[in-house]
Amino acid sequence: MDTHDHNTSKKRALIVLNCILLTLGSCGGPMLGRLYFLHGGKRVWFSSCLLTASWPVILLPITINYYMQRRNSTPSSPTKTMLFSIKPPIFLAAAVIGVLTGLDDYLYAYGVARLPVSTSSLIIASQLAFTAGFAFLLVKQKFTSYSINAVFLLTIGAGVLALHTTNDRPNNESNKQYMLGFLMTLAAAALYGFVLPLIELTYKNVKQKLTYSLVMEIQLVMCFFATALCTIGMLINKDFQAIGREAKEYELGEAKYYVVVVANSLTWQCFFMGSIGVIFCTSSLISAILIAVLLPITEILAVIFYGEKFQAEKGVSLALSIWGFVSYFYGEIKHSKAKENESKQENEIPQLSVIV
């Protein structure tokens, strides 16, 4: 196997790994987040902090990568190895994105506290439209008729829910609380739709070699500052004093309270690592499309495990989301085949000239 084939195989393996992480986070995160609120959890800042609080986990792959580089270094071909290679400009950019992520976490957690999973997940699908718009402005993302169609369908699918927003309102909530949750979730979708292209823009402007190890370092900084922002919110809201009492009063029991909290945090870390990994391997738009594509799975899980209602508008929204997914990937397959044919033709031309 030559170097090109080896690099291609590594990239494909990386894409598969990050897609798996994104799937675990996209499906498990909303379910566990809602489970916290369903059985007695009430702290929104605490819930938002959990989304990025597992940032120390990222130190493990960074450390493993560091020792692997040191082991591969030989006297004949020495390599300069550092545990952290991130430079100040990238650190600053990651810190700013981290603060925005922390704000987005709060908006999202507030929505999850008020809305059923099946509803909040479909609203989040509208982030695809925001991602597409900001990707066009920030990173000059090119669109095909298929990607435009996918963005349109997925956005309309989320918008259909606004037609009958109060049909699945929980019994213990007012219309005002429900609508506020709806708007906060929509705001979270818009903000994250800005964050994804911003991450891609940061990658494009890196003045050092962009490796997957550096991507993990950027993720570490982002999650640290997002957690710091949410921790400040917890301090102001006095969440730390309330956690012990909330755990004792939790309907599923104190031990399961902490299991839900830890599992929720780890699952969301999978989401963030998968998300930035997909951006590194492909683009912010594809990352957003994959997040939207996973909505049907979250929908089904919410209906099965939480007995949530599945009205007609949710069915329409789900159908439009699947249609958008099929449209996009059909376009991608056609585009990749066209590129393969072009490269074959380019390779054949020099051979013909040699024969002549």
XYZ file of C-alpha atoms in Angstrom:
356
model
C 0.000 0.000 0.000
C 1.499 3.398 -1.045
C 1.475 6.567 1.064
C -1.582 8.009 -0.698
C -3.660 4.863 -0.096
C -2.488 4.743 3.529
C -3.491 8.366 4.130
C -6.860 7.768 2.459
C -7.508 4.753 4.681
C -6.558 6.730 7.785
C -8.894 9.567 6.815
C -11.782 7.167 6.189
C -11.190 5.465 9.542
C -11.151 8.884 11.215
C -14.414 9.852 9.514
C -16.063 6.594 10.638
C -14.806 7.058 14.223
C -16.111 10.618 14.427
C -19.440 9.669 12.864
C -19.852 6.999 15.567
C -19.041 9.532 18.304
C -21.454 12.034 16.757
C -24.184 9.387 16.598
C -23.747 8.435 20.263
C -23.844 12.068 21.320
C -26.679 13.206 19.066
C -28.973 10.362 20.123
C -27.891 9.743 23.717
C -27.311 13.344 24.816
C -30.889 14.640 24.394
C -32.340 11.461 25.918
C -30.178 11.614 29.058
C -30.602 15.378 29.332
C -34.380 15.016 29.311
C -34.169 12.084 31.775
C -32.520 14.424 34.286
C -35.447 16.878 34.104
C -38.226 14.264 33.905
C -37.490 12.772 37.331
C -36.867 15.834 39.461
C -33.843 17.671 38.024
C -34.439 21.430 37.882
C -31.052 23.134 37.570
C -30.666 24.531 34.034
C -27.177 25.962 34.550
C -26.029 22.640 36.013
C -27.503 20.768 33.054
C -25.804 23.135 30.605
C -22.483 22.684 32.424
C -22.742 18.906 32.011
C -22.604 19.283 28.220
C -18.911 20.163 28.313
C -17.843 19.242 31.876
C -16.153 16.030 30.693
C -13.410 18.018 28.918
C -10.635 16.317 30.997
C -11.444 13.099 29.071
C -9.845 14.708 25.993
C -6.506 14.701 27.816
C -6.396 10.903 27.429
C -6.148 10.747 23.586
C -3.837 13.793 23.590
C -1.486 12.066 26.064
C -1.595 8.755 24.155
C -0.766 10.581 20.918
C 2.147 12.339 22.624
C 3.726 9.089 23.852
C 3.169 7.439 20.458
C 5.041 10.281 18.770
C 7.893 9.956 21.260
C 8.078 6.203 20.688
C 8.191 6.642 16.914
C 10.995 9.188 17.196
C 14.423 7.670 16.382
C 17.978 9.074 16.488
C 18.149 8.890 12.687
C 14.853 10.771 12.252
C 14.158 12.734 15.438
C 10.792 14.471 15.759
C 9.997 17.364 18.052
C 7.243 16.170 20.380
C 5.151 18.371 22.654
C 2.164 17.465 24.767
C 0.398 20.645 23.589
C 1.178 22.304 20.284
C -1.611 24.903 20.164
C -0.341 28.466 19.633
C -1.716 31.640 21.281
C -3.833 32.917 18.315
C -5.608 29.556 17.972
C -5.951 29.305 21.752
C -7.659 32.705 21.816
C -9.983 31.795 18.939
C -10.901 28.493 20.650
C -11.553 30.357 23.924
C -13.997 32.748 22.204
C -15.782 29.841 20.493
C -15.873 28.096 23.877
C -17.678 31.028 25.495
C -20.216 31.025 22.646
C -20.621 27.257 23.104
C -21.281 27.761 26.828
C -24.030 30.272 26.024
C -25.458 27.853 23.460
C -25.403 25.072 26.075
C -27.552 27.173 28.394
C -30.078 27.996 25.651
C -30.291 24.324 24.705
C -30.564 23.065 28.309
C -33.405 25.515 28.965
C -35.258 24.154 25.942
C -34.717 20.530 26.991
C -36.102 21.377 30.439
C -39.363 22.618 28.867
C -39.891 20.553 25.721
C -40.284 16.857 24.920
C -37.186 15.334 23.276
C -39.048 14.679 20.039
C -39.981 18.361 19.759
C -36.662 19.918 20.810
C -34.719 17.594 18.489
C -36.791 18.591 15.480
C -36.372 22.287 16.304
C -32.607 21.759 16.489
C -32.776 20.517 12.878
C -33.274 24.143 11.841
C -29.618 24.725 12.730
C -28.830 23.291 9.310
C -30.260 26.405 7.631
C -28.248 28.673 9.941
C -25.103 26.593 9.366
C -25.596 26.777 5.606
C -25.987 30.555 5.695
C -23.019 31.186 7.981
C -20.877 28.622 6.097
C -21.561 30.562 2.885
C -20.568 33.856 4.560
C -17.589 32.674 6.631
C -15.934 29.847 4.654
C -17.425 30.377 1.167
C -19.182 27.013 1.239
C -20.198 25.911 -2.265
C -23.728 24.621 -2.740
C -25.262 22.206 -5.205
C -28.948 21.916 -6.062
C -29.086 18.801 -3.862
C -27.542 20.464 -0.788
C -29.838 23.492 -1.207
C -32.816 21.146 -1.449
C -31.684 19.278 1.679
C -31.290 22.507 3.663
C -34.715 23.691 2.519
C -36.487 20.425 3.390
C -34.833 20.029 6.802
C -35.607 23.635 7.690
C -39.235 23.386 6.594
C -39.485 20.126 8.554
C -38.495 21.940 11.736
C -40.804 24.848 10.897
C -43.838 22.557 10.585
C -43.673 22.038 14.361
C -44.445 25.718 14.925
C -47.928 25.193 13.452
C -49.149 23.284 16.532
C -46.512 24.002 19.154
C -48.656 23.459 22.257
C -50.150 20.078 21.393
C -47.477 18.198 23.323
C -47.027 20.699 26.152
C -46.314 18.905 29.462
C -49.185 19.151 31.949
C -47.185 21.045 34.577
C -46.139 23.861 32.230
C -47.882 27.047 31.109
C -48.119 28.116 27.475
C -45.661 30.925 28.245
C -43.053 28.521 29.638
C -43.509 26.175 26.684
C -43.161 28.966 24.107
C -40.092 30.322 25.900
C -38.556 26.858 25.725
C -39.400 26.697 22.010
C -37.743 30.074 21.338
C -34.682 29.268 23.467
C -34.174 26.004 21.570
C -34.492 27.851 18.261
C -31.932 30.403 19.480
C -29.625 27.513 20.450
C -29.961 26.113 16.923
C -29.117 29.510 15.413
C -26.084 30.029 17.652
C -24.684 26.548 17.049
C -25.294 27.096 13.341
C -22.851 30.004 13.695
C -20.361 28.099 15.861
C -19.836 25.203 13.405
C -18.624 27.378 10.467
C -16.623 29.455 12.954
C -14.732 26.292 13.940
C -14.106 25.516 10.256
C -12.885 29.093 9.711
C -10.483 28.643 12.636
C -9.119 25.475 11.004
C -8.598 27.306 7.709
C -6.683 30.142 9.371
C -4.364 27.958 11.441
C -0.760 29.101 10.897
C 0.619 25.700 11.896
C 0.146 22.159 10.667
C -3.450 21.138 11.321
C -3.447 17.629 12.783
C -6.145 15.663 14.555
C -4.142 16.076 17.753
C -4.357 19.866 17.359
C -8.098 19.537 16.714
C -8.465 17.732 20.052
C -6.481 20.505 21.756
C -8.840 23.090 20.246
C -11.775 21.043 21.528
C -10.182 20.915 24.985
C -9.868 24.713 25.131
C -13.415 25.222 23.801
C -14.957 22.874 26.365
C -12.901 24.340 29.209
C -14.138 27.886 28.557
C -17.711 26.702 27.919
C -17.631 24.887 31.272
C -16.126 27.952 32.968
C -18.997 30.139 31.732
C -21.621 27.637 32.913
C -19.823 27.257 36.256
C -20.132 31.020 36.805
C -23.858 30.671 36.071
C -24.070 27.832 38.596
C -22.350 29.938 41.255
C -24.705 32.870 40.702
C -27.732 30.563 40.706
C -26.415 28.645 43.776
C -26.623 25.304 41.965
C -23.691 23.764 43.852
C -25.581 24.020 47.145
C -28.660 22.433 45.571
C -27.047 19.390 43.894
C -26.851 17.237 47.040
C -30.455 17.970 47.990
C -31.651 17.381 44.433
C -29.852 14.021 44.321
C -31.582 12.843 47.525
C -35.002 13.875 46.212
C -34.469 12.431 42.715
C -37.314 10.061 41.787
C -35.018 7.303 40.504
C -32.814 7.392 43.616
C -29.638 9.189 44.636
C -27.217 6.706 43.043
C -29.038 6.781 39.698
C -29.050 10.584 39.845
C -25.262 10.621 39.676
C -25.233 7.879 37.020
C -27.553 9.986 34.834
C -25.435 13.106 35.412
C -22.099 11.415 34.573
C -23.500 9.499 31.589
C -25.090 12.692 30.274
C -21.780 14.554 30.460
C -19.738 11.786 28.795
C -22.305 11.357 26.023
C -22.243 15.052 25.165
C -18.447 14.974 25.045
C -18.792 12.295 22.371
C -21.061 14.675 20.471
C -18.606 17.585 20.549
C -15.594 15.439 19.672
C -17.498 13.818 16.816
C -18.775 17.168 15.575
C -15.396 18.906 15.352
C -13.830 15.699 14.004
C -16.292 15.599 11.108
C -15.560 19.285 10.411
C -11.827 18.469 10.373
C -12.337 15.595 7.913
C -15.026 17.212 5.739
C -16.854 20.506 6.426
C -19.130 22.267 8.904
C -22.112 21.812 6.569
C -21.706 18.030 6.468
C -21.391 17.985 10.269
C -24.687 19.903 10.541
C -26.378 17.610 8.026
C -25.295 14.501 9.955
C -26.694 16.006 13.166
C -30.005 16.647 11.381
C -29.980 13.176 9.834
C -29.775 11.529 13.266
C -33.021 13.186 14.393
C -35.276 10.305 13.296
C -33.403 7.956 15.641
C -33.807 10.387 18.555
C -37.476 10.765 17.666
C -38.082 7.010 17.785
C -36.157 6.613 21.056
C -38.181 9.417 22.699
C -41.486 7.845 21.661
C -40.419 4.350 22.809
C -38.772 5.185 26.149
C -40.606 8.328 27.247
C -44.008 7.627 25.698
C -44.047 11.024 23.981
C -46.881 11.872 21.631
C -46.219 11.603 17.923
C -48.715 13.918 16.220
C -49.201 14.407 12.495
C -46.951 17.484 12.329
C -44.079 15.472 13.829
C -44.644 12.784 11.202
C -44.514 15.398 8.428
C -41.395 16.945 9.951
C -39.737 13.543 10.203
C -40.605 12.668 6.593
C -39.175 15.965 5.338
C -35.997 15.391 7.357
C -35.494 11.937 5.831
C -36.221 13.338 2.356
C -33.605 16.045 2.901
C -31.078 13.445 4.043
C -31.640 11.252 0.979
C -31.472 14.283 -1.319
C -28.149 15.452 0.066
C -26.396 12.109 -0.040
C -27.737 11.301 -3.500
C -26.162 14.561 -4.652
C -22.901 13.696 -2.906
C -22.763 10.290 -4.616
C -23.358 11.895 -8.030
C -20.736 14.544 -7.343
C -18.097 11.995 -6.243
C -18.757 9.830 -9.333
C -18.399 12.867 -11.576
C -15.056 13.716 -9.933
C -13.842 10.130 -10.384
C -14.740 10.231 -14.090
C -12.904 13.547 -14.508
C -9.758 12.185 -12.843
C -9.857 9.043 -15.047
C -10.118 11.178 -18.172
C -7.190 13.331 -17.018
C -5.091 10.203 -16.457
C -5.936 8.791 -19.897
C -4.874 11.905 -21.830
C -1.095 11.670 -21.045
C -1.120 7.951 -21.915
C -2.622 8.660 -25.344
C -0.040 11.354 -26.047
C 2.786 8.915 -25.226
C 1.382 6.307 -27.642
C 1.152 8.871 -30.453
